[in-house]
Amino acid sequence: TSVYREDEVVVGGSPRLDLVVPQAADRAAVRRELGVADGDRLLVLSGTWGPLYRRLHYPIALAHLFKAPLERVHLVVKLHPSELDEGPYRQIVEGLAAAGGFAPPPITVVRDVDLYRLLGAADAHLGIHSTVLTEAVATGTPNLLATGLAAADLLGYVDAGVAIPVETAAQLAAALDLPRDAAMDPARREAFLAAHYEPGSASRRIADDLLAWLP
């Protein structure tokens, strides 16, 4: 529901998802580029540019999820394109480890990166408030959704079976131990994508609609 009439809005889809190539990423190459050690799980955390989320929501969620050691995990923070600095992520995770007297997970912060290549190589994606949750469904990457805050589940990911709710460090560790198909069931993934996206190329569909207006 919006300020527009129904005949003023055409749903075209997401051209960004046209960039998702249905093939396995070169996991070994991505891991080498990010400095992920052999045997470590690559966990992608998607950041946000919103001041309220950076100052309050993310620190609160991360304080619950990283207050205990995580074995064999390399955290890769994918910054939002609008973030101009590394944000609070490293400071929070490393500060929790220092306060608890344990070693923090290795952390790599990236911004200008091929998101779909990164997700394709990841063992899991941790979302707090980000549309990357949907993009992880498109790449088939197991989604872990921090649910400690109200309105965290923007599109019903958990009910659709395409995200696992996590609120504590123990739940995060348990979710990371799940087999890939158990964490992201292929059938439920396909059902979610079918419910939210038209089949075919969104870019071509939008281009055809625009060209149809020309004489």
mmCIF file of C-alpha atoms in Angstrom:
data_model
loop_
_atom_site.group_PDB
_atom_site.id
_atom_site.type_symbol
_atom_site.label_atom_id
_atom_site.label_comp_id
_atom_site.label_asym_id
_atom_site.label_seq_id
_atom_site.Cartn_x
_atom_site.Cartn_y
_atom_site.Cartn_z
ATOM 1 C CA THR A 1 0.000 0.000 0.000
ATOM 2 C CA SER A 2 1.412 3.379 -0.969
ATOM 3 C CA VAL A 3 0.511 6.796 -2.360
ATOM 4 C CA TYR A 4 0.385 5.437 -5.925
ATOM 5 C CA ARG A 5 -2.577 3.968 -7.775
ATOM 6 C CA GLU A 6 -2.305 0.317 -8.770
ATOM 7 C CA ASP A 7 -1.990 1.222 -12.452
ATOM 8 C CA GLU A 8 0.951 3.530 -11.677
ATOM 9 C CA VAL A 9 3.201 0.759 -10.335
ATOM 10 C CA VAL A 10 4.769 -2.051 -12.340
ATOM 11 C CA VAL A 11 6.623 -4.785 -10.449
ATOM 12 C CA GLY A 12 9.751 -5.501 -12.426
ATOM 13 C CA GLY A 13 11.821 -7.582 -10.042
ATOM 14 C CA SER A 14 15.401 -7.258 -8.843
ATOM 15 C CA PRO A 15 17.990 -6.707 -11.600
ATOM 16 C CA ARG A 16 20.724 -7.326 -9.033
ATOM 17 C CA LEU A 17 19.691 -10.963 -8.757
ATOM 18 C CA ASP A 18 20.236 -11.338 -12.492
ATOM 19 C CA LEU A 19 23.932 -11.264 -11.573
ATOM 20 C CA VAL A 20 23.675 -14.459 -9.526
ATOM 21 C CA VAL A 21 25.406 -17.125 -11.597
ATOM 22 C CA PRO A 22 24.055 -20.633 -10.862
ATOM 23 C CA GLN A 23 27.450 -22.201 -10.307
ATOM 24 C CA ALA A 24 29.679 -22.809 -7.331
ATOM 25 C CA ALA A 25 32.062 -19.993 -6.440
ATOM 26 C CA ASP A 26 35.768 -20.695 -6.335
ATOM 27 C CA ARG A 27 35.690 -21.172 -2.589
ATOM 28 C CA ALA A 28 39.409 -21.829 -2.290
ATOM 29 C CA ALA A 29 40.314 -18.643 -4.181
ATOM 30 C CA VAL A 30 37.944 -16.491 -2.123
ATOM 31 C CA ARG A 31 39.254 -17.953 1.129
ATOM 32 C CA ARG A 32 42.849 -17.244 0.086
ATOM 33 C CA GLU A 33 42.011 -13.663 -0.819
ATOM 34 C CA LEU A 34 40.373 -13.103 2.577
ATOM 35 C CA GLY A 35 43.035 -14.914 4.587
ATOM 36 C CA VAL A 36 40.714 -17.642 5.877
ATOM 37 C CA ALA A 37 42.714 -20.519 7.394
ATOM 38 C CA ASP A 38 42.159 -24.118 6.336
ATOM 39 C CA GLY A 39 39.469 -25.677 8.512
ATOM 40 C CA ASP A 40 37.825 -22.369 9.499
ATOM 41 C CA ARG A 41 34.198 -21.628 8.610
ATOM 42 C CA LEU A 42 33.707 -18.407 6.626
ATOM 43 C CA LEU A 43 30.877 -16.448 8.256
ATOM 44 C CA VAL A 44 29.720 -13.306 6.435
ATOM 45 C CA LEU A 45 28.153 -10.547 8.550
ATOM 46 C CA SER A 46 26.298 -7.914 6.518
ATOM 47 C CA GLY A 47 26.639 -4.385 7.847
ATOM 48 C CA THR A 48 24.383 -1.352 7.588
ATOM 49 C CA TRP A 49 24.812 2.385 7.164
ATOM 50 C CA GLY A 50 21.890 3.438 9.401
ATOM 51 C CA PRO A 51 23.124 5.412 12.457
ATOM 52 C CA LEU A 52 20.494 3.946 14.801
ATOM 53 C CA TYR A 53 21.374 0.382 13.816
ATOM 54 C CA ARG A 54 25.115 0.988 14.008
ATOM 55 C CA ARG A 55 24.935 2.643 17.433
ATOM 56 C CA LEU A 56 22.296 0.482 19.113
ATOM 57 C CA HIS A 57 20.840 -2.499 17.267
ATOM 58 C CA TYR A 58 24.026 -4.098 15.947
ATOM 59 C CA PRO A 59 25.994 -3.694 19.206
ATOM 60 C CA ILE A 60 23.142 -5.270 21.182
ATOM 61 C CA ALA A 61 22.752 -8.210 18.793
ATOM 62 C CA LEU A 62 26.500 -8.826 18.486
ATOM 63 C CA ALA A 63 26.918 -8.618 22.268
ATOM 64 C CA HIS A 64 24.672 -11.685 22.598
ATOM 65 C CA LEU A 65 26.110 -13.616 19.659
ATOM 66 C CA PHE A 66 29.842 -13.144 20.309
ATOM 67 C CA LYS A 67 30.084 -13.131 24.110
ATOM 68 C CA ALA A 68 31.553 -16.655 24.070
ATOM 69 C CA PRO A 69 34.324 -18.201 21.941
ATOM 70 C CA LEU A 70 33.443 -19.472 18.473
ATOM 71 C CA GLU A 71 35.672 -22.284 17.312
ATOM 72 C CA ARG A 72 36.958 -22.440 13.725
ATOM 73 C CA VAL A 73 35.156 -19.296 12.558
ATOM 74 C CA HIS A 74 36.555 -16.479 10.429
ATOM 75 C CA LEU A 75 34.230 -13.475 10.459
ATOM 76 C CA VAL A 76 34.062 -11.444 7.246
ATOM 77 C CA VAL A 77 32.183 -8.171 7.663
ATOM 78 C CA LYS A 78 30.600 -7.037 4.381
ATOM 79 C CA LEU A 79 30.107 -3.298 4.747
ATOM 80 C CA HIS A 80 27.133 -1.553 3.204
ATOM 81 C CA PRO A 81 28.191 0.531 0.143
ATOM 82 C CA SER A 82 27.212 3.693 2.068
ATOM 83 C CA GLU A 83 29.470 2.940 5.053
ATOM 84 C CA LEU A 84 32.516 5.211 4.956
ATOM 85 C CA ASP A 85 34.522 3.454 7.679
ATOM 86 C CA GLU A 86 34.914 0.006 9.206
ATOM 87 C CA GLY A 87 32.036 0.612 11.551
ATOM 88 C CA PRO A 88 31.616 -0.774 15.079
ATOM 89 C CA TYR A 89 31.821 -4.477 14.189
ATOM 90 C CA ARG A 90 35.456 -5.286 14.888
ATOM 91 C CA GLN A 91 35.522 -3.159 18.026
ATOM 92 C CA ILE A 92 32.473 -4.917 19.450
ATOM 93 C CA VAL A 93 33.564 -8.482 18.718
ATOM 94 C CA GLU A 94 37.156 -7.975 19.845
ATOM 95 C CA GLY A 95 36.017 -6.002 22.904
ATOM 96 C CA LEU A 96 33.708 -8.841 23.966
ATOM 97 C CA ALA A 97 36.551 -11.324 23.645
ATOM 98 C CA ALA A 98 38.897 -9.124 25.679
ATOM 99 C CA ALA A 99 36.275 -8.702 28.403
ATOM 100 C CA GLY A 100 35.620 -12.458 28.479
ATOM 101 C CA GLY A 101 39.264 -13.457 28.446
ATOM 102 C CA PHE A 102 39.175 -15.489 25.222
ATOM 103 C CA ALA A 103 40.571 -15.047 21.731
ATOM 104 C CA PRO A 104 38.310 -13.320 19.190
ATOM 105 C CA PRO A 105 37.636 -14.902 15.815
ATOM 106 C CA PRO A 106 39.791 -13.614 12.960
ATOM 107 C CA ILE A 107 38.007 -10.656 11.337
ATOM 108 C CA THR A 108 38.259 -9.314 7.794
ATOM 109 C CA VAL A 109 36.325 -6.203 6.759
ATOM 110 C CA VAL A 110 35.437 -5.683 3.088
ATOM 111 C CA ARG A 111 33.195 -3.287 1.188
ATOM 112 C CA ASP A 112 33.933 -3.198 -2.556
ATOM 113 C CA VAL A 113 33.597 -6.887 -3.315
ATOM 114 C CA ASP A 114 31.523 -9.169 -5.526
ATOM 115 C CA LEU A 115 28.757 -9.930 -3.028
ATOM 116 C CA TYR A 116 27.497 -13.024 -4.827
ATOM 117 C CA ARG A 117 30.987 -14.488 -5.145
ATOM 118 C CA LEU A 118 31.496 -13.851 -1.430
ATOM 119 C CA LEU A 119 28.169 -15.443 -0.450
ATOM 120 C CA GLY A 120 28.797 -18.387 -2.748
ATOM 121 C CA ALA A 121 32.045 -19.116 -0.943
ATOM 122 C CA ALA A 122 30.666 -18.548 2.564
ATOM 123 C CA ASP A 123 29.663 -21.296 4.966
ATOM 124 C CA ALA A 124 26.911 -19.053 6.335
ATOM 125 C CA HIS A 125 25.571 -15.500 6.335
ATOM 126 C CA LEU A 126 24.650 -13.684 9.558
ATOM 127 C CA GLY A 127 22.001 -11.015 9.048
ATOM 128 C CA ILE A 128 20.811 -8.462 11.576
ATOM 129 C CA HIS A 129 19.097 -5.843 9.407
ATOM 130 C CA SER A 130 20.000 -6.244 5.760
ATOM 131 C CA THR A 131 18.593 -7.168 2.356
ATOM 132 C CA VAL A 132 21.611 -9.458 1.995
ATOM 133 C CA LEU A 133 19.405 -12.018 3.759
ATOM 134 C CA THR A 134 17.392 -12.282 0.547
ATOM 135 C CA GLU A 135 20.492 -12.400 -1.619
ATOM 136 C CA ALA A 136 21.858 -15.236 0.491
ATOM 137 C CA VAL A 137 18.688 -17.174 -0.312
ATOM 138 C CA ALA A 138 19.372 -16.580 -4.014
ATOM 139 C CA THR A 139 22.919 -17.951 -3.698
ATOM 140 C CA GLY A 140 21.834 -20.856 -1.492
ATOM 141 C CA THR A 141 23.971 -19.687 1.434
ATOM 142 C CA PRO A 142 22.724 -20.760 4.888
ATOM 143 C CA ASN A 143 21.120 -17.766 6.582
ATOM 144 C CA LEU A 144 21.444 -17.089 10.306
ATOM 145 C CA LEU A 145 19.112 -14.332 11.466
ATOM 146 C CA ALA A 146 19.758 -12.438 14.697
ATOM 147 C CA THR A 147 16.313 -12.308 16.279
ATOM 148 C CA GLY A 148 17.033 -10.521 19.545
ATOM 149 C CA LEU A 149 15.488 -7.301 18.279
ATOM 150 C CA ALA A 150 11.910 -6.526 17.284
ATOM 151 C CA ALA A 151 11.161 -6.450 13.548
ATOM 152 C CA ALA A 152 14.414 -8.242 12.699
ATOM 153 C CA ASP A 153 12.677 -10.626 10.296
ATOM 154 C CA LEU A 154 11.683 -8.241 7.516
ATOM 155 C CA LEU A 155 10.288 -10.755 5.022
ATOM 156 C CA GLY A 156 9.337 -13.762 7.128
ATOM 157 C CA TYR A 157 12.590 -15.608 6.456
ATOM 158 C CA VAL A 158 12.275 -17.842 9.517
ATOM 159 C CA ASP A 159 8.677 -18.919 8.846
ATOM 160 C CA ALA A 160 9.623 -19.597 5.223
ATOM 161 C CA GLY A 161 12.418 -21.881 6.397
ATOM 162 C CA VAL A 162 15.205 -19.904 4.699
ATOM 163 C CA ALA A 163 16.807 -18.537 7.871
ATOM 164 C CA ILE A 164 17.687 -20.007 11.242
ATOM 165 C CA PRO A 165 16.942 -17.739 14.220
ATOM 166 C CA VAL A 166 19.900 -17.175 16.520
ATOM 167 C CA GLU A 167 20.028 -15.058 19.643
ATOM 168 C CA THR A 168 22.908 -16.463 21.706
ATOM 169 C CA ALA A 169 26.488 -17.563 21.089
ATOM 170 C CA ALA A 170 25.462 -21.178 21.705
ATOM 171 C CA GLN A 171 22.696 -20.974 19.090
ATOM 172 C CA LEU A 172 25.088 -19.388 16.605
ATOM 173 C CA ALA A 173 27.654 -22.143 17.128
ATOM 174 C CA ALA A 174 25.002 -24.869 16.785
ATOM 175 C CA ALA A 175 23.653 -23.350 13.562
ATOM 176 C CA LEU A 176 27.140 -23.230 12.063
ATOM 177 C CA ASP A 177 27.513 -26.962 12.742
ATOM 178 C CA LEU A 178 24.419 -27.892 10.697
ATOM 179 C CA PRO A 179 24.848 -29.580 7.295
ATOM 180 C CA ARG A 180 24.369 -27.095 4.452
ATOM 181 C CA ASP A 181 21.122 -28.625 3.110
ATOM 182 C CA ALA A 182 19.667 -28.707 6.615
ATOM 183 C CA ALA A 183 20.499 -25.039 7.174
ATOM 184 C CA MET A 184 19.167 -23.967 3.747
ATOM 185 C CA ASP A 185 16.661 -26.535 2.490
ATOM 186 C CA PRO A 186 16.682 -26.442 -1.346
ATOM 187 C CA ALA A 187 12.922 -26.930 -1.677
ATOM 188 C CA ARG A 188 12.042 -24.152 0.776
ATOM 189 C CA ARG A 189 14.607 -21.903 -0.893
ATOM 190 C CA GLU A 190 12.934 -22.417 -4.273
ATOM 191 C CA ALA A 191 9.508 -21.769 -2.754
ATOM 192 C CA PHE A 192 10.699 -18.501 -1.188
ATOM 193 C CA LEU A 193 12.215 -17.265 -4.445
ATOM 194 C CA ALA A 194 9.081 -18.229 -6.385
ATOM 195 C CA ALA A 195 6.917 -16.305 -3.904
ATOM 196 C CA HIS A 196 8.991 -13.121 -4.124
ATOM 197 C CA TYR A 197 10.365 -13.006 -7.655
ATOM 198 C CA GLU A 198 9.047 -13.420 -11.164
ATOM 199 C CA PRO A 199 10.934 -16.008 -13.227
ATOM 200 C CA GLY A 200 13.379 -14.900 -15.889
ATOM 201 C CA SER A 201 15.523 -11.802 -16.243
ATOM 202 C CA ALA A 202 14.285 -8.733 -14.373
ATOM 203 C CA SER A 203 16.672 -6.515 -16.356
ATOM 204 C CA ARG A 204 15.234 -7.705 -19.670
ATOM 205 C CA ARG A 205 11.653 -7.371 -18.401
ATOM 206 C CA ILE A 206 12.234 -3.772 -17.270
ATOM 207 C CA ALA A 207 14.042 -2.867 -20.484
ATOM 208 C CA ASP A 208 11.221 -4.314 -22.589
ATOM 209 C CA ASP A 209 8.631 -2.344 -20.600
ATOM 210 C CA LEU A 210 10.560 0.905 -21.060
ATOM 211 C CA LEU A 211 11.143 0.313 -24.783
ATOM 212 C CA ALA A 212 7.430 -0.368 -25.244
ATOM 213 C CA TRP A 213 6.739 3.262 -24.328
ATOM 214 C CA LEU A 214 8.743 4.512 -27.314
ATOM 215 C CA PRO A 215 6.920 5.260 -30.569
#
